[in-house]
């Protein structure tokens, strides 16, 4: 049995608010066993004779800290491949950069609008601004690049295409973000073959918000060695070995 909810409009969620809520819940329920270390960047794995036993990270002061671990979960979006490659673990995850533009309009559509020329789509958000104008999220284009700056030509193209259906649109903001896209467009969830103590949870592409919770449950079942509700094999990282 699968449980879920249906939103009448796309782009209705607030990812930042959702993640802060998850963290608050985690700390309230497992605060005695859970420690959050903000502002650190993992730089290396610690390996001894094919045994992965820890990670080294750089803290906010620039100092390096090594932590020993029984099990390690790697969920570093497009950086996952970089760290995996350093120890010879296959992790074909690529930086697919997409563009997002938030606009407002007095036109109140209740469904996604395919943009002219197949450039992307405009998704009505479940909020209006102080003037009663509907907010829309324009999205489109995929560039395989590591740069995270928005390409103004891409933004202008999305806006121009959207004006066919939203002629009075006003731009609120624009941005670009990387989607960690795997080689077969399926997430990598579970233990690696070379290092059974290393678990991956990455490569969700543009569906992280949609299937992230399901991926987290699948990962937890793998970590704890419990019985699966579904067949995990399509998501196991060993398919790339």
PDB file of C-alpha atoms in Angstrom:
ATOM      1  CA  UNK A   1       0.000   0.000   0.000  1.00  0.00           C
ATOM      2  CA  UNK A   2       1.358   3.405  -1.017  1.00  0.00           C
ATOM      3  CA  UNK A   3       0.319   6.595   0.729  1.00  0.00           C
ATOM      4  CA  UNK A   4       0.645  10.097  -0.658  1.00  0.00           C
ATOM      5  CA  UNK A   5      -1.109  13.342  -1.382  1.00  0.00           C
ATOM      6  CA  UNK A   6      -2.120  15.082  -4.582  1.00  0.00           C
ATOM      7  CA  UNK A   7      -1.516  18.790  -5.076  1.00  0.00           C
ATOM      8  CA  UNK A   8      -3.978  20.522  -7.370  1.00  0.00           C
ATOM      9  CA  UNK A   9      -1.129  22.686  -8.674  1.00  0.00           C
ATOM     10  CA  UNK A  10       2.532  22.078  -9.380  1.00  0.00           C
ATOM     11  CA  UNK A  11       5.366  23.787  -7.486  1.00  0.00           C
ATOM     12  CA  UNK A  12       3.212  23.943  -4.362  1.00  0.00           C
ATOM     13  CA  UNK A  13       5.903  22.874  -1.915  1.00  0.00           C
ATOM     14  CA  UNK A  14       8.639  24.782  -0.128  1.00  0.00           C
ATOM     15  CA  UNK A  15      11.730  22.560  -0.131  1.00  0.00           C
ATOM     16  CA  UNK A  16      13.609  24.658   2.424  1.00  0.00           C
ATOM     17  CA  UNK A  17      10.665  24.695   4.833  1.00  0.00           C
ATOM     18  CA  UNK A  18      10.134  20.966   4.338  1.00  0.00           C
ATOM     19  CA  UNK A  19      13.771  20.107   5.076  1.00  0.00           C
ATOM     20  CA  UNK A  20      13.841  22.331   8.171  1.00  0.00           C
ATOM     21  CA  UNK A  21      10.723  20.552   9.380  1.00  0.00           C
ATOM     22  CA  UNK A  22      12.341  17.147   8.825  1.00  0.00           C
ATOM     23  CA  UNK A  23      15.416  18.254  10.773  1.00  0.00           C
ATOM     24  CA  UNK A  24      13.300  19.590  13.641  1.00  0.00           C
ATOM     25  CA  UNK A  25      11.389  16.312  13.808  1.00  0.00           C
ATOM     26  CA  UNK A  26      14.600  14.286  13.693  1.00  0.00           C
ATOM     27  CA  UNK A  27      16.196  16.261  16.509  1.00  0.00           C
ATOM     28  CA  UNK A  28      13.088  16.051  18.683  1.00  0.00           C
ATOM     29  CA  UNK A  29      12.817  12.274  18.274  1.00  0.00           C
ATOM     30  CA  UNK A  30      16.450  11.211  18.074  1.00  0.00           C
ATOM     31  CA  UNK A  31      18.432  14.165  19.416  1.00  0.00           C
ATOM     32  CA  UNK A  32      20.388  11.947  21.791  1.00  0.00           C
ATOM     33  CA  UNK A  33      21.714   9.880  18.863  1.00  0.00           C
ATOM     34  CA  UNK A  34      21.852  12.463  16.103  1.00  0.00           C
ATOM     35  CA  UNK A  35      24.422  15.212  15.656  1.00  0.00           C
ATOM     36  CA  UNK A  36      24.211  17.874  12.970  1.00  0.00           C
ATOM     37  CA  UNK A  37      27.548  19.400  11.932  1.00  0.00           C
ATOM     38  CA  UNK A  38      26.841  22.422   9.684  1.00  0.00           C
ATOM     39  CA  UNK A  39      29.342  24.191   7.482  1.00  0.00           C
ATOM     40  CA  UNK A  40      31.650  21.243   6.796  1.00  0.00           C
ATOM     41  CA  UNK A  41      32.734  19.990   3.377  1.00  0.00           C
ATOM     42  CA  UNK A  42      33.713  16.343   2.955  1.00  0.00           C
ATOM     43  CA  UNK A  43      37.010  16.157   1.077  1.00  0.00           C
ATOM     44  CA  UNK A  44      38.201  12.517   1.284  1.00  0.00           C
ATOM     45  CA  UNK A  45      37.323   8.995   2.286  1.00  0.00           C
ATOM     46  CA  UNK A  46      39.543   7.144   4.748  1.00  0.00           C
ATOM     47  CA  UNK A  47      40.446   3.732   3.334  1.00  0.00           C
ATOM     48  CA  UNK A  48      42.745   1.028   4.752  1.00  0.00           C
ATOM     49  CA  UNK A  49      43.308  -2.157   2.732  1.00  0.00           C
ATOM     50  CA  UNK A  50      39.994  -1.914   0.913  1.00  0.00           C
ATOM     51  CA  UNK A  51      38.136  -1.112   4.131  1.00  0.00           C
ATOM     52  CA  UNK A  52      36.336   2.210   4.231  1.00  0.00           C
ATOM     53  CA  UNK A  53      36.286   3.405   7.821  1.00  0.00           C
ATOM     54  CA  UNK A  54      35.747   7.159   7.817  1.00  0.00           C
ATOM     55  CA  UNK A  55      35.674  10.543   6.121  1.00  0.00           C
ATOM     56  CA  UNK A  56      37.772  13.694   6.275  1.00  0.00           C
ATOM     57  CA  UNK A  57      36.069  17.067   6.094  1.00  0.00           C
ATOM     58  CA  UNK A  58      37.084  20.718   6.225  1.00  0.00           C
ATOM     59  CA  UNK A  59      35.268  22.846   8.798  1.00  0.00           C
ATOM     60  CA  UNK A  60      34.390  26.534   8.736  1.00  0.00           C
ATOM     61  CA  UNK A  61      37.794  27.444  10.182  1.00  0.00           C
ATOM     62  CA  UNK A  62      39.622  25.639   7.382  1.00  0.00           C
ATOM     63  CA  UNK A  63      40.759  22.818   9.665  1.00  0.00           C
ATOM     64  CA  UNK A  64      40.537  19.175   8.555  1.00  0.00           C
ATOM     65  CA  UNK A  65      38.596  16.736  10.737  1.00  0.00           C
ATOM     66  CA  UNK A  66      38.535  12.947  10.367  1.00  0.00           C
ATOM     67  CA  UNK A  67      35.585  10.924  11.655  1.00  0.00           C
ATOM     68  CA  UNK A  68      35.446   7.155  11.867  1.00  0.00           C
ATOM     69  CA  UNK A  69      32.159   5.555  10.828  1.00  0.00           C
ATOM     70  CA  UNK A  70      30.564   2.118  10.754  1.00  0.00           C
ATOM     71  CA  UNK A  71      28.514   3.066   7.701  1.00  0.00           C
ATOM     72  CA  UNK A  72      28.667   6.073   5.399  1.00  0.00           C
ATOM     73  CA  UNK A  73      25.861   7.511   3.248  1.00  0.00           C
ATOM     74  CA  UNK A  74      26.981   9.615   0.302  1.00  0.00           C
ATOM     75  CA  UNK A  75      24.244  12.017  -0.817  1.00  0.00           C
ATOM     76  CA  UNK A  76      26.166  14.908  -2.348  1.00  0.00           C
ATOM     77  CA  UNK A  77      24.152  15.559  -5.505  1.00  0.00           C
ATOM     78  CA  UNK A  78      26.600  16.229  -8.392  1.00  0.00           C
ATOM     79  CA  UNK A  79      29.654  15.978  -6.119  1.00  0.00           C
ATOM     80  CA  UNK A  80      28.871  12.325  -5.399  1.00  0.00           C
ATOM     81  CA  UNK A  81      30.685  11.200  -8.551  1.00  0.00           C
ATOM     82  CA  UNK A  82      33.821  13.169  -7.684  1.00  0.00           C
ATOM     83  CA  UNK A  83      34.263  11.497  -4.289  1.00  0.00           C
ATOM     84  CA  UNK A  84      33.319   8.044  -5.578  1.00  0.00           C
ATOM     85  CA  UNK A  85      35.837   8.312  -8.420  1.00  0.00           C
ATOM     86  CA  UNK A  86      38.583   9.053  -5.891  1.00  0.00           C
ATOM     87  CA  UNK A  87      38.263   5.496  -4.535  1.00  0.00           C
ATOM     88  CA  UNK A  88      37.269   3.745  -7.756  1.00  0.00           C
ATOM     89  CA  UNK A  89      33.539   3.372  -7.055  1.00  0.00           C
ATOM     90  CA  UNK A  90      31.321   3.731 -10.176  1.00  0.00           C
ATOM     91  CA  UNK A  91      28.899   6.610  -9.744  1.00  0.00           C
ATOM     92  CA  UNK A  92      27.837   8.004 -13.145  1.00  0.00           C
ATOM     93  CA  UNK A  93      26.025  11.132 -11.936  1.00  0.00           C
ATOM     94  CA  UNK A  94      26.265  14.264 -14.040  1.00  0.00           C
ATOM     95  CA  UNK A  95      25.529  17.967 -13.386  1.00  0.00           C
ATOM     96  CA  UNK A  96      22.422  18.725 -15.423  1.00  0.00           C
ATOM     97  CA  UNK A  97      21.798  22.442 -14.880  1.00  0.00           C
ATOM     98  CA  UNK A  98      18.246  23.667 -15.373  1.00  0.00           C
ATOM     99  CA  UNK A  99      16.843  27.185 -15.264  1.00  0.00           C
ATOM    100  CA  UNK A 100      13.913  28.426 -13.179  1.00  0.00           C
ATOM    101  CA  UNK A 101      12.053  31.725 -13.498  1.00  0.00           C
ATOM    102  CA  UNK A 102       9.288  32.887 -11.149  1.00  0.00           C
ATOM    103  CA  UNK A 103       6.758  35.260 -12.733  1.00  0.00           C
ATOM    104  CA  UNK A 104       3.354  36.687 -11.886  1.00  0.00           C
ATOM    105  CA  UNK A 105       0.307  37.179 -14.098  1.00  0.00           C
ATOM    106  CA  UNK A 106      -3.374  38.122 -13.805  1.00  0.00           C
ATOM    107  CA  UNK A 107      -4.166  35.021 -15.909  1.00  0.00           C
ATOM    108  CA  UNK A 108      -5.191  32.255 -13.542  1.00  0.00           C
ATOM    109  CA  UNK A 109      -4.542  28.866 -15.143  1.00  0.00           C
ATOM    110  CA  UNK A 110      -5.180  25.696 -13.138  1.00  0.00           C
ATOM    111  CA  UNK A 111      -2.842  23.471 -15.116  1.00  0.00           C
ATOM    112  CA  UNK A 112       0.707  23.395 -16.463  1.00  0.00           C
ATOM    113  CA  UNK A 113       1.307  25.260 -19.701  1.00  0.00           C
ATOM    114  CA  UNK A 114       3.647  23.834 -22.332  1.00  0.00           C
ATOM    115  CA  UNK A 115       5.822  26.681 -23.591  1.00  0.00           C
ATOM    116  CA  UNK A 116       5.964  27.439 -27.294  1.00  0.00           C
ATOM    117  CA  UNK A 117       8.771  25.704 -29.150  1.00  0.00           C
ATOM    118  CA  UNK A 118       9.022  22.929 -26.573  1.00  0.00           C
ATOM    119  CA  UNK A 119      11.350  24.994 -24.391  1.00  0.00           C
ATOM    120  CA  UNK A 120       9.775  23.910 -21.110  1.00  0.00           C
ATOM    121  CA  UNK A 121       6.605  24.613 -19.167  1.00  0.00           C
ATOM    122  CA  UNK A 122       4.954  27.119 -16.841  1.00  0.00           C
ATOM    123  CA  UNK A 123       3.592  25.638 -13.624  1.00  0.00           C
ATOM    124  CA  UNK A 124       0.983  27.597 -11.630  1.00  0.00           C
ATOM    125  CA  UNK A 125       2.002  27.863  -7.996  1.00  0.00           C
ATOM    126  CA  UNK A 126      -0.501  27.569  -5.165  1.00  0.00           C
ATOM    127  CA  UNK A 127       0.018  31.187  -4.105  1.00  0.00           C
ATOM    128  CA  UNK A 128      -0.824  34.668  -5.352  1.00  0.00           C
ATOM    129  CA  UNK A 129       0.967  37.923  -4.632  1.00  0.00           C
ATOM    130  CA  UNK A 130      -0.411  40.930  -2.741  1.00  0.00           C
ATOM    131  CA  UNK A 131      -2.090  42.157  -5.943  1.00  0.00           C
ATOM    132  CA  UNK A 132      -3.906  38.857  -6.471  1.00  0.00           C
ATOM    133  CA  UNK A 133      -1.699  37.867  -9.404  1.00  0.00           C
ATOM    134  CA  UNK A 134      -0.979  34.158  -9.809  1.00  0.00           C
ATOM    135  CA  UNK A 135       2.656  33.094  -9.486  1.00  0.00           C
ATOM    136  CA  UNK A 136       4.101  30.717 -12.067  1.00  0.00           C
ATOM    137  CA  UNK A 137       7.351  28.766 -12.161  1.00  0.00           C
ATOM    138  CA  UNK A 138       8.931  28.592 -15.612  1.00  0.00           C
ATOM    139  CA  UNK A 139      11.416  25.783 -16.119  1.00  0.00           C
ATOM    140  CA  UNK A 140      13.339  24.458 -19.075  1.00  0.00           C
ATOM    141  CA  UNK A 141      16.677  23.765 -20.740  1.00  0.00           C
ATOM    142  CA  UNK A 142      19.364  21.389 -19.526  1.00  0.00           C
ATOM    143  CA  UNK A 143      23.035  22.324 -19.731  1.00  0.00           C
ATOM    144  CA  UNK A 144      25.690  19.823 -18.712  1.00  0.00           C
ATOM    145  CA  UNK A 145      28.062  22.179 -16.954  1.00  0.00           C
ATOM    146  CA  UNK A 146      29.447  22.721 -13.463  1.00  0.00           C
ATOM    147  CA  UNK A 147      28.830  26.477 -13.403  1.00  0.00           C
ATOM    148  CA  UNK A 148      25.903  27.517 -11.222  1.00  0.00           C
ATOM    149  CA  UNK A 149      25.242  31.000 -12.593  1.00  0.00           C
ATOM    150  CA  UNK A 150      22.027  31.601 -14.499  1.00  0.00           C
ATOM    151  CA  UNK A 151      22.370  32.082 -18.249  1.00  0.00           C
ATOM    152  CA  UNK A 152      20.428  35.256 -19.082  1.00  0.00           C
ATOM    153  CA  UNK A 153      19.840  34.103 -22.651  1.00  0.00           C
ATOM    154  CA  UNK A 154      18.137  30.969 -21.294  1.00  0.00           C
ATOM    155  CA  UNK A 155      16.040  33.066 -18.911  1.00  0.00           C
ATOM    156  CA  UNK A 156      14.998  35.481 -21.685  1.00  0.00           C
ATOM    157  CA  UNK A 157      14.039  32.585 -23.962  1.00  0.00           C
ATOM    158  CA  UNK A 158      11.770  31.066 -21.283  1.00  0.00           C
ATOM    159  CA  UNK A 159      10.141  34.418 -20.574  1.00  0.00           C
ATOM    160  CA  UNK A 160       9.585  35.181 -24.261  1.00  0.00           C
ATOM    161  CA  UNK A 161       7.991  31.765 -24.819  1.00  0.00           C
ATOM    162  CA  UNK A 162       5.724  32.185 -21.778  1.00  0.00           C
ATOM    163  CA  UNK A 163       4.372  35.545 -22.979  1.00  0.00           C
ATOM    164  CA  UNK A 164       2.255  33.720 -25.562  1.00  0.00           C
ATOM    165  CA  UNK A 165       0.021  32.482 -22.709  1.00  0.00           C
ATOM    166  CA  UNK A 166       0.926  35.029 -20.020  1.00  0.00           C
ATOM    167  CA  UNK A 167       1.215  38.300 -21.992  1.00  0.00           C
ATOM    168  CA  UNK A 168       1.239  40.483 -18.875  1.00  0.00           C
ATOM    169  CA  UNK A 169       3.828  38.463 -16.943  1.00  0.00           C
ATOM    170  CA  UNK A 170       6.224  40.220 -14.598  1.00  0.00           C
ATOM    171  CA  UNK A 171       9.520  38.601 -13.604  1.00  0.00           C
ATOM    172  CA  UNK A 172      10.031  38.076  -9.863  1.00  0.00           C
ATOM    173  CA  UNK A 173      13.305  36.162  -9.842  1.00  0.00           C
ATOM    174  CA  UNK A 174      15.408  33.714 -11.829  1.00  0.00           C
ATOM    175  CA  UNK A 175      17.979  31.081 -10.914  1.00  0.00           C
ATOM    176  CA  UNK A 176      19.791  27.981 -12.099  1.00  0.00           C
ATOM    177  CA  UNK A 177      20.251  24.733 -10.206  1.00  0.00           C
ATOM    178  CA  UNK A 178      21.948  21.412 -10.809  1.00  0.00           C
ATOM    179  CA  UNK A 179      20.000  18.193 -11.001  1.00  0.00           C
ATOM    180  CA  UNK A 180      22.208  15.162 -10.272  1.00  0.00           C
ATOM    181  CA  UNK A 181      21.266  13.050 -13.295  1.00  0.00           C
ATOM    182  CA  UNK A 182      22.375   9.413 -13.397  1.00  0.00           C
ATOM    183  CA  UNK A 183      23.419   7.617 -16.575  1.00  0.00           C
ATOM    184  CA  UNK A 184      20.114   5.707 -16.776  1.00  0.00           C
ATOM    185  CA  UNK A 185      17.941   8.417 -15.185  1.00  0.00           C
ATOM    186  CA  UNK A 186      17.323   6.321 -12.052  1.00  0.00           C
ATOM    187  CA  UNK A 187      18.558   7.114  -8.576  1.00  0.00           C
ATOM    188  CA  UNK A 188      21.429   5.168  -7.014  1.00  0.00           C
ATOM    189  CA  UNK A 189      20.249   3.909  -3.616  1.00  0.00           C
ATOM    190  CA  UNK A 190      22.005   1.266  -1.545  1.00  0.00           C
ATOM    191  CA  UNK A 191      25.432  -0.257  -0.798  1.00  0.00           C
ATOM    192  CA  UNK A 192      28.351  -0.211  -3.211  1.00  0.00           C
ATOM    193  CA  UNK A 193      30.098  -3.381  -4.347  1.00  0.00           C
ATOM    194  CA  UNK A 194      33.669  -2.358  -3.560  1.00  0.00           C
ATOM    195  CA  UNK A 195      32.882  -0.989  -0.096  1.00  0.00           C
ATOM    196  CA  UNK A 196      29.834  -2.575   1.612  1.00  0.00           C
ATOM    197  CA  UNK A 197      29.975   0.118   4.314  1.00  0.00           C
ATOM    198  CA  UNK A 198      29.516   2.874   1.709  1.00  0.00           C
ATOM    199  CA  UNK A 199      25.913   3.580   0.710  1.00  0.00           C
ATOM    200  CA  UNK A 200      24.821   5.913  -2.065  1.00  0.00           C
ATOM    201  CA  UNK A 201      21.673   8.018  -2.229  1.00  0.00           C
ATOM    202  CA  UNK A 202      22.095  10.248  -5.239  1.00  0.00           C
ATOM    203  CA  UNK A 203      21.261  10.666  -8.934  1.00  0.00           C
ATOM    204  CA  UNK A 204      17.597  11.644  -8.478  1.00  0.00           C
ATOM    205  CA  UNK A 205      17.722  14.103 -11.367  1.00  0.00           C
ATOM    206  CA  UNK A 206      14.761  16.484 -11.315  1.00  0.00           C
ATOM    207  CA  UNK A 207      12.665  14.149  -9.136  1.00  0.00           C
ATOM    208  CA  UNK A 208      14.361  14.613  -5.778  1.00  0.00           C
ATOM    209  CA  UNK A 209      11.407  16.516  -4.353  1.00  0.00           C
ATOM    210  CA  UNK A 210       8.967  13.905  -5.718  1.00  0.00           C
ATOM    211  CA  UNK A 211      10.618  10.647  -4.643  1.00  0.00           C
ATOM    212  CA  UNK A 212      13.113  11.784  -2.005  1.00  0.00           C
ATOM    213  CA  UNK A 213      11.113  10.400   0.913  1.00  0.00           C
ATOM    214  CA  UNK A 214      10.643   7.063  -0.829  1.00  0.00           C
ATOM    215  CA  UNK A 215      14.364   6.986  -1.577  1.00  0.00           C
ATOM    216  CA  UNK A 216      15.115   7.715   2.078  1.00  0.00           C
ATOM    217  CA  UNK A 217      12.908   4.840   3.202  1.00  0.00           C
ATOM    218  CA  UNK A 218      14.553   2.482   0.721  1.00  0.00           C
ATOM    219  CA  UNK A 219      17.980   3.573   1.974  1.00  0.00           C
ATOM    220  CA  UNK A 220      16.983   3.065   5.635  1.00  0.00           C
ATOM    221  CA  UNK A 221      15.784  -0.462   4.864  1.00  0.00           C
ATOM    222  CA  UNK A 222      19.121  -1.219   3.175  1.00  0.00           C
ATOM    223  CA  UNK A 223      21.095   0.235   6.084  1.00  0.00           C
ATOM    224  CA  UNK A 224      19.160  -1.725   8.708  1.00  0.00           C
ATOM    225  CA  UNK A 225      18.897  -4.949   6.708  1.00  0.00           C
ATOM    226  CA  UNK A 226      15.102  -5.034   6.892  1.00  0.00           C
ATOM    227  CA  UNK A 227      12.585  -6.622   4.538  1.00  0.00           C
ATOM    228  CA  UNK A 228      11.831  -4.563   1.448  1.00  0.00           C
ATOM    229  CA  UNK A 229       8.371  -3.398   0.420  1.00  0.00           C
ATOM    230  CA  UNK A 230       9.498  -3.198  -3.223  1.00  0.00           C
ATOM    231  CA  UNK A 231      12.250  -4.732  -5.335  1.00  0.00           C
ATOM    232  CA  UNK A 232      15.362  -2.574  -4.683  1.00  0.00           C
ATOM    233  CA  UNK A 233      17.430  -3.952  -7.566  1.00  0.00           C
ATOM    234  CA  UNK A 234      16.545  -1.225 -10.123  1.00  0.00           C
ATOM    235  CA  UNK A 235      18.121   1.353  -7.784  1.00  0.00           C
ATOM    236  CA  UNK A 236      21.145  -0.505  -6.437  1.00  0.00           C
ATOM    237  CA  UNK A 237      24.490   1.124  -7.368  1.00  0.00           C
ATOM    238  CA  UNK A 238      25.979  -2.271  -8.304  1.00  0.00           C
ATOM    239  CA  UNK A 239      24.119  -2.114 -11.629  1.00  0.00           C
ATOM    240  CA  UNK A 240      26.983   0.086 -12.870  1.00  0.00           C
ATOM    241  CA  UNK A 241      29.775  -2.331 -11.873  1.00  0.00           C
TER     242      UNK A 241
END
